């Protein structure tokens, strides 16, 4: 009899977004005339920019011609895209990344979820709390944890609380850890790590032999010139860090699918006999064995985000979302809320008022302002008492949502 991977039984049910959907549907049924505004989901709302669409269309025409047709491409991505990434994302910031250190893929969700495969099953994993759930659940599936306790925490995971009390800067773990997941700018808290803070992590990883898995999916939203866009802007990071980047939020590719992972040649981990093995070769083996490349038109579309037109057009959309973020942040502050984020990230993380739990505030916001957000507790136990609003919506909806929140009775 075939047997299942029992680790899947340890996963808590995908509770957060289905539960939000259930409560919104129930409210809408009871209040059919209410115009509910959703500031909950982490998905973009603006269409692809013209430069991207043109590049994609031209590539589709190429694929339909004898001269331009292409079959399998390099699993790691075409050089035209890899070179554009090296030049615009890295060389422009003083960072040198080699062609064979970039792996183009169909998403950072898959990459940040798959990367754990190249590490030992008994690796100790450190995660921030709250956290993007992919980092946790993929390690649960791989058997790196025990069961979840009543406090919502899995045995074996080292949780690093990131709350207002520590200024959303997690402390270095006291216990030994092998893998450290960091996300900056952060989903869900909206916080962005400074160069000094990242340097502390790099030093710690060098001293302890840990590897940092750095998710920079929101780097395009950074407005503060002092905040690094890549962990490789920190000296020594090439020896200890893997970086994930995505076109999803940067250029509206959530439905188009293109991302990449950087694995520098210097970053290593130990084999059983103590020998240090380059992770670049391991990830190359994994990527080329289990993945057959991103489609040619999509890679052409991604490359178009780096042309001067494409860059200007995508920057305009980021600026649009960040103006939404400013309106939400300042509107909430005027209404008396304590808010974080929204400056270097499209997420506003607010403290629920008067000791309300995240879900109590969800119900109140839905019931009185007809606005949907995401309860902070859904991202981890330390997210309790917080709430996430996203800047991904139309200007009219954002303005209306903020006006309604301003009229909510303070309680
Ligand atoms: C949206 C998001 C990503 C991007 O995932 P894709 O699979 O590339 O769409 C990665 N990390 C975080 C934290 C995100 O919120």
Coordinates of C-alpha atoms and ligand atoms in Angstrom, one line a residue:
X1 CA 0.0 0.0 0.0
X2 CA 1.3 3.4 -0.9
X3 CA 1.9 5.6 2.1
X4 CA 1.6 9.3 2.4
X5 CA 4.2 11.8 3.6
X6 CA 3.0 12.0 7.2
X7 CA 4.6 15.4 7.5
X8 CA 1.7 16.8 5.6
X9 CA -0.6 15.8 8.5
X10 CA 1.3 18.2 10.7
X11 CA 0.3 21.2 8.5
X12 CA -2.4 23.4 10.0
X13 CA -5.2 23.8 7.6
X14 CA -4.8 26.7 5.1
X15 CA -7.0 28.7 7.5
X16 CA -6.3 32.4 6.9
X17 CA -7.6 33.3 3.5
X18 CA -10.5 30.7 3.3
X19 CA -11.7 32.0 6.7
X20 CA -11.5 35.6 5.5
X21 CA -13.5 34.6 2.4
X22 CA -16.1 32.8 4.5
X23 CA -16.6 35.8 6.8
X24 CA -16.8 38.2 3.9
X25 CA -19.3 36.0 2.0
X26 CA -21.5 35.7 5.1
X27 CA -21.4 39.5 5.6
X28 CA -22.2 40.2 2.0
X29 CA -25.1 37.8 2.1
X30 CA -26.6 39.5 5.2
X31 CA -25.9 43.0 3.7
X32 CA -26.4 42.7 0.0
X33 CA -26.2 46.4 -0.6
X34 CA -22.9 47.0 1.3
X35 CA -20.0 47.8 -1.1
X36 CA -17.1 45.9 0.4
X37 CA -13.6 47.2 -0.3
X38 CA -10.8 44.6 -0.1
X39 CA -7.5 45.7 1.1
X40 CA -6.6 42.2 2.2
X41 CA -4.9 40.4 -0.5
X42 CA -1.2 40.6 -1.5
X43 CA -1.9 40.8 -5.2
X44 CA -1.3 43.6 -7.7
X45 CA -4.3 45.3 -9.4
X46 CA -2.8 47.4 -12.3
X47 CA -2.4 45.8 -15.7
X48 CA 1.0 45.0 -17.4
X49 CA 2.6 48.1 -18.8
X50 CA 2.7 48.7 -22.6
X51 CA 6.4 48.0 -23.0
X52 CA 5.9 44.5 -21.4
X53 CA 2.9 43.7 -23.5
X54 CA 4.6 44.8 -26.7
X55 CA 7.7 42.6 -25.9
X56 CA 5.5 39.6 -25.1
X57 CA 3.5 40.0 -28.2
X58 CA 6.6 40.3 -30.4
X59 CA 8.0 37.2 -28.8
X60 CA 4.7 35.3 -29.4
X61 CA 5.0 36.3 -33.1
X62 CA 8.6 35.1 -33.2
X63 CA 7.5 31.7 -31.7
X64 CA 4.9 31.4 -34.5
X65 CA 7.5 31.8 -37.3
X66 CA 10.0 29.3 -38.7
X67 CA 12.9 31.7 -38.1
X68 CA 11.9 32.7 -34.6
X69 CA 10.6 29.4 -33.1
X70 CA 12.3 28.1 -30.0
X71 CA 11.9 24.9 -28.2
X72 CA 13.5 24.2 -24.8
X73 CA 15.7 27.1 -23.6
X74 CA 18.4 27.0 -21.0
X75 CA 16.8 25.9 -17.7
X76 CA 18.6 28.7 -15.9
X77 CA 17.1 31.4 -18.3
X78 CA 18.2 33.2 -21.5
X79 CA 21.3 35.4 -21.4
X80 CA 19.3 38.4 -22.6
X81 CA 17.3 38.4 -19.3
X82 CA 20.2 37.3 -17.1
X83 CA 22.4 40.1 -18.4
X84 CA 19.7 42.7 -17.9
X85 CA 19.3 41.5 -14.3
X86 CA 23.0 41.7 -13.7
X87 CA 23.3 45.1 -15.1
X88 CA 20.2 46.8 -13.8
X89 CA 19.5 45.1 -10.5
X90 CA 23.1 44.5 -9.4
X91 CA 25.9 46.3 -11.3
X92 CA 24.0 49.6 -10.9
X93 CA 24.3 49.1 -7.1
X94 CA 27.9 48.2 -7.2
X95 CA 27.3 44.4 -6.9
X96 CA 28.9 42.0 -9.4
X97 CA 26.9 38.8 -10.0
X98 CA 28.0 36.2 -12.5
X99 CA 25.8 34.8 -15.3
X100 CA 26.0 31.4 -13.8
X101 CA 24.9 32.7 -10.4
X102 CA 21.4 33.6 -11.6
X103 CA 18.6 31.1 -12.0
X104 CA 15.4 32.4 -13.7
X105 CA 12.2 30.7 -12.5
X106 CA 8.5 30.9 -12.5
X107 CA 8.2 32.4 -9.0
X108 CA 9.8 33.2 -5.7
X109 CA 7.1 31.2 -3.9
X110 CA 8.4 28.1 -5.6
X111 CA 12.1 29.1 -5.2
X112 CA 11.8 30.0 -1.5
X113 CA 9.8 26.8 -1.0
X114 CA 12.1 24.6 -3.0
X115 CA 15.5 25.8 -1.8
X116 CA 15.3 23.8 1.4
X117 CA 15.6 20.6 -0.7
X118 CA 19.4 21.2 -1.0
X119 CA 19.9 21.3 2.8
X120 CA 20.1 18.4 5.3
X121 CA 16.7 17.2 6.7
X122 CA 18.0 17.9 10.2
X123 CA 18.9 21.5 9.5
X124 CA 17.6 23.9 12.2
X125 CA 15.4 26.6 10.7
X126 CA 15.0 30.2 12.1
X127 CA 12.0 32.2 11.0
X128 CA 10.6 35.6 11.9
X129 CA 7.2 35.6 13.6
X130 CA 5.0 36.8 11.9
X131 CA 6.2 35.3 8.6
X132 CA 5.4 34.6 4.9
X133 CA 3.9 31.1 5.5
X134 CA 5.7 29.5 2.5
X135 CA 9.1 29.3 4.4
X136 CA 7.5 27.5 7.3
X137 CA 5.1 25.1 5.6
X138 CA 7.7 23.8 3.1
X139 CA 10.0 22.9 6.0
X140 CA 7.1 21.2 7.8
X141 CA 6.4 19.2 4.6
X142 CA 10.1 18.2 4.5
X143 CA 10.0 16.9 8.0
X144 CA 12.2 19.5 9.7
X145 CA 9.6 20.1 12.5
X146 CA 7.6 18.3 15.1
X147 CA 3.9 18.9 15.5
X148 CA 2.4 22.3 16.0
X149 CA 1.7 23.2 19.7
X150 CA -1.4 24.9 21.1
X151 CA 0.5 28.2 20.8
X152 CA 0.6 27.7 17.0
X153 CA 4.4 27.1 17.0
X154 CA 6.0 24.0 15.5
X155 CA 8.5 22.0 17.6
X156 CA 12.0 22.4 16.2
X157 CA 11.6 25.8 14.5
X158 CA 13.4 28.7 16.1
X159 CA 11.0 31.6 16.1
X160 CA 12.2 35.2 16.1
X161 CA 9.4 37.6 17.2
X162 CA 9.4 40.8 15.2
X163 CA 7.0 43.3 16.9
X164 CA 6.8 46.9 17.7
X165 CA 8.7 46.1 21.0
X166 CA 11.9 45.3 19.1
X167 CA 11.2 47.8 16.3
X168 CA 10.5 44.9 13.9
X169 CA 14.1 44.0 14.1
X170 CA 14.5 40.3 15.2
X171 CA 17.2 39.5 17.6
X172 CA 19.9 37.1 16.6
X173 CA 18.9 33.6 17.7
X174 CA 20.7 32.4 20.9
X175 CA 20.5 28.8 19.9
X176 CA 22.4 27.3 16.9
X177 CA 20.5 27.5 13.6
X178 CA 21.5 26.4 10.1
X179 CA 19.0 28.3 7.9
X180 CA 17.8 31.8 8.5
X181 CA 14.9 33.2 6.4
X182 CA 14.8 37.0 6.1
X183 CA 12.3 39.0 4.1
X184 CA 13.0 42.7 3.5
X185 CA 11.0 44.8 2.8
X186 CA 8.8 42.6 4.9
X187 CA 5.5 40.9 4.2
X188 CA 3.5 41.4 6.4
X189 CA 5.0 44.0 8.6
X190 CA 6.2 46.5 5.9
X191 CA 9.5 46.9 7.8
X192 CA 12.8 47.2 5.8
X193 CA 16.2 46.2 7.2
X194 CA 19.0 48.7 7.1
X195 CA 22.5 47.9 5.8
X196 CA 23.8 47.8 9.4
X197 CA 21.1 45.3 10.4
X198 CA 21.8 43.1 7.4
X199 CA 25.5 43.3 8.2
X200 CA 24.8 42.0 11.7
X201 CA 23.0 38.9 10.1
X202 CA 25.9 38.4 7.6
X203 CA 28.4 38.5 10.4
X204 CA 26.4 36.1 12.5
X205 CA 26.0 33.7 9.6
X206 CA 29.7 33.8 8.9
X207 CA 30.5 33.1 12.5
X208 CA 28.0 30.2 12.9
X209 CA 28.1 28.6 9.5
X210 CA 24.4 29.4 8.9
X211 CA 23.0 30.3 5.4
X212 CA 20.7 33.3 5.0
X213 CA 17.7 32.9 2.6
X214 CA 16.9 36.5 1.7
X215 CA 13.6 37.3 0.1
X216 CA 13.7 40.7 -1.7
X217 CA 10.3 40.4 -3.5
X218 CA 9.4 43.9 -2.5
X219 CA 12.8 45.7 -3.2
X220 CA 11.2 47.9 -5.9
X221 CA 9.0 49.5 -3.2
X222 CA 12.0 50.9 -1.2
X223 CA 11.9 54.7 -1.1
X224 CA 14.6 55.3 1.5
X225 CA 17.9 55.6 -0.3
X226 CA 19.8 54.2 2.7
X227 CA 17.9 50.8 2.6
X228 CA 19.7 48.2 0.6
X229 CA 17.8 46.5 -2.3
X230 CA 20.0 43.4 -2.3
X231 CA 21.7 41.6 0.6
X232 CA 24.9 41.6 -1.6
X233 CA 25.2 45.3 -0.9
X234 CA 26.6 44.1 2.4
X235 CA 30.3 43.0 2.5
X236 CA 30.7 39.2 2.9
X237 CA 27.1 38.4 2.0
X238 CA 28.3 36.5 -1.1
X239 CA 29.7 33.8 1.3
X240 CA 26.5 33.2 3.3
X241 CA 23.4 34.4 1.4
X242 CA 21.0 33.2 -1.3
X243 CA 18.7 35.9 -2.6
X244 CA 15.2 35.6 -4.1
X245 CA 13.7 38.2 -6.5
X246 CA 10.5 38.3 -8.4
X247 CA 8.8 40.3 -11.1
X248 CA 5.4 39.7 -9.5
X249 CA 5.1 42.8 -7.4
X250 CA 7.8 44.8 -9.2
X251 CA 6.1 44.7 -12.6
X252 CA 2.7 43.2 -12.0
X253 CA 3.7 39.6 -13.0
X254 CA 1.7 37.7 -10.4
X255 CA -0.3 36.1 -13.2
X256 CA 2.5 36.2 -15.7
X257 CA 5.1 34.4 -13.6
X258 CA 8.8 35.2 -13.6
X259 CA 11.3 35.4 -10.9
X260 CA 14.9 34.5 -10.2
X261 CA 17.2 33.2 -7.5
X262 CA 20.9 34.3 -7.0
X263 CA 23.3 31.7 -5.6
X264 CA 26.8 33.1 -5.5
X265 CA 29.7 30.7 -6.1
X266 CA 31.2 31.4 -2.6
X267 CA 28.2 30.3 -0.5
X268 CA 28.7 26.8 0.9
X269 CA 27.4 24.3 3.3
X270 CA 29.0 21.2 4.9
X271 CA 28.8 17.7 3.6
X272 CA 28.7 14.8 6.1
X273 CA 32.5 14.5 6.0
X274 CA 32.9 18.2 6.8
X275 CA 33.9 19.2 3.3
X276 CA 32.4 22.5 2.2
X277 CA 30.2 22.2 -0.9
X278 CA 29.2 25.1 -3.1
X279 CA 25.5 25.6 -3.1
X280 CA 25.5 27.0 -6.6
X281 CA 26.2 23.5 -8.0
X282 CA 23.6 21.9 -5.9
X283 CA 20.9 24.4 -6.9
X284 CA 22.0 24.2 -10.5
X285 CA 21.5 20.4 -10.3
X286 CA 18.1 20.8 -8.6
X287 CA 16.9 23.5 -11.0
X288 CA 17.9 21.7 -14.2
X289 CA 16.6 18.3 -13.0
X290 CA 13.2 19.5 -11.9
X291 CA 12.5 22.6 -14.0
X292 CA 12.5 23.2 -17.7
X293 CA 12.7 27.0 -17.9
X294 CA 10.4 29.9 -18.1
X295 CA 8.7 30.4 -21.5
X296 CA 10.5 32.6 -24.0
X297 CA 7.7 35.2 -24.4
X298 CA 7.6 35.7 -20.6
X299 CA 11.4 36.1 -20.3
X300 CA 11.2 38.7 -23.1
X301 CA 8.4 40.4 -21.2
X302 CA 10.5 40.4 -18.0
X303 CA 13.5 41.8 -19.9
X304 CA 11.3 44.6 -21.2
X305 CA 10.9 45.9 -17.6
X306 CA 14.6 47.0 -17.8
X307 CA 14.3 49.0 -21.0
X308 CA 14.1 52.7 -20.4
X309 CA 10.4 52.8 -21.4
X310 CA 9.6 49.6 -19.5
X311 CA 11.4 50.9 -16.4
X312 CA 9.7 54.2 -16.5
X313 CA 6.3 52.6 -16.9
X314 CA 6.8 50.1 -14.1
X315 CA 8.2 52.8 -11.8
X316 CA 5.0 54.8 -12.4
X317 CA 2.9 52.0 -11.2
X318 CA 5.0 51.4 -8.1
X319 CA 4.7 55.2 -7.4
X320 CA 0.9 54.8 -7.7
X321 CA 0.8 52.0 -5.2
X322 CA 3.1 53.9 -2.8
X323 CA 0.8 56.9 -3.0
X324 CA -2.0 54.6 -1.9
X325 CA 0.2 53.4 0.9
X326 CA 0.9 56.9 2.0
X327 CA -2.9 57.7 2.0
X328 CA -3.7 54.6 4.0
X329 CA -0.8 55.2 6.5
X330 CA -1.6 58.9 7.1
X331 CA -5.4 58.3 7.0
X332 CA -5.1 55.7 9.8
X333 CA -2.8 58.0 11.8
X334 CA -5.3 60.8 11.6
X335 CA -8.0 58.3 12.8
X336 CA -5.8 57.6 15.8
X337 CA -4.2 54.3 14.9
X338 CA -0.7 53.3 15.5
X339 CA 0.7 52.2 12.1
X340 CA 4.0 50.7 10.8
X341 CA 5.3 50.1 7.3
X342 CA 3.9 51.6 4.2
X343 CA 7.1 53.6 3.4
X344 CA 9.4 51.0 1.8
X345 CA 6.7 48.4 1.3
X346 CA 3.1 48.2 0.0
X347 CA 1.9 46.9 3.3
X348 CA 0.6 48.9 6.3
X349 CA 0.8 47.0 9.6
X350 CA -1.4 48.5 12.2
X351 CA -1.9 47.9 15.9
X352 CA -5.5 46.9 16.6
X353 CA -7.1 49.4 19.0
X354 CA -8.0 48.9 22.6
X355 CA -6.6 45.4 22.9
X356 CA -8.8 43.9 20.2
X357 CA -7.6 40.6 18.8
X358 CA -6.7 40.6 15.1
X359 CA -9.9 38.7 14.3
X360 CA -12.1 40.9 16.5
X361 CA -10.7 43.9 14.6
X362 CA -11.3 42.1 11.3
X363 CA -15.0 41.7 12.2
X364 CA -15.4 45.3 13.4
X365 CA -13.7 46.7 10.3
X366 CA -15.9 44.6 8.0
X367 CA -19.1 45.3 10.0
X368 CA -18.7 49.0 10.4
X369 CA -16.5 50.2 7.5
X370 CA -17.1 47.3 5.1
X371 CA -13.4 47.1 4.6
X372 CA -11.5 43.8 4.4
X373 CA -7.9 43.4 5.7
X374 CA -5.8 40.5 6.9
X375 CA -5.6 39.6 10.6
X376 CA -2.0 39.7 11.8
X377 CA -2.4 36.5 13.8
X378 CA -2.7 34.6 10.5
X379 CA 1.0 35.2 9.9
X380 CA 2.1 33.8 13.2
X381 CA 1.4 34.0 17.0
X382 CA 3.4 37.3 17.3
X383 CA 1.1 38.9 14.7
X384 CA -1.7 38.8 17.2
X385 CA -3.0 42.3 17.9
X386 CA -1.8 43.5 14.5
X387 CA -3.6 43.9 11.2
X388 CA -2.4 44.2 7.6
X389 CA -3.8 46.5 4.9
X390 CA -2.4 46.5 1.4
X391 CA -1.9 49.3 -1.0
X392 CA -2.9 47.2 -4.0
X393 CA -6.2 48.7 -5.0
X394 CA -7.7 51.7 -7.0
X395 CA -7.2 55.2 -5.7
X396 CA -11.0 55.6 -5.4
X397 CA -11.3 52.5 -3.3
X398 CA -8.4 53.5 -1.1
X399 CA -9.8 56.9 -0.5
X400 CA -13.3 55.5 0.2
X401 CA -11.9 52.9 2.6
X402 CA -9.9 55.5 4.5
X403 CA -12.9 57.9 4.7
X404 CA -15.0 55.0 6.1
X405 CA -12.3 54.0 8.7
X406 CA -12.1 57.6 9.8
X407 CA -15.8 57.6 10.5
X408 CA -15.6 54.4 12.6
X409 CA -16.4 54.9 16.2
X410 CA -13.1 54.7 18.2
X411 CA -13.4 51.6 20.5
Ligands
LIG1 C1 4.4 38.0 -3.4 C2 5.6 37.4 -2.7 C3 6.6 36.7 -3.4 C4 6.5 36.5 -4.8 O1 6.1 35.3 -5.2 P1 5.9 34.8 -6.7 O2 5.8 33.3 -6.6 O3 7.2 35.3 -7.4 O4 4.7 35.5 -7.2 C5 7.7 36.3 -2.7 N1 7.8 36.5 -1.3 C6 6.9 37.2 -0.6 C7 7.1 37.4 0.8 C8 5.7 37.7 -1.3 O5 4.8 38.3 -0.6

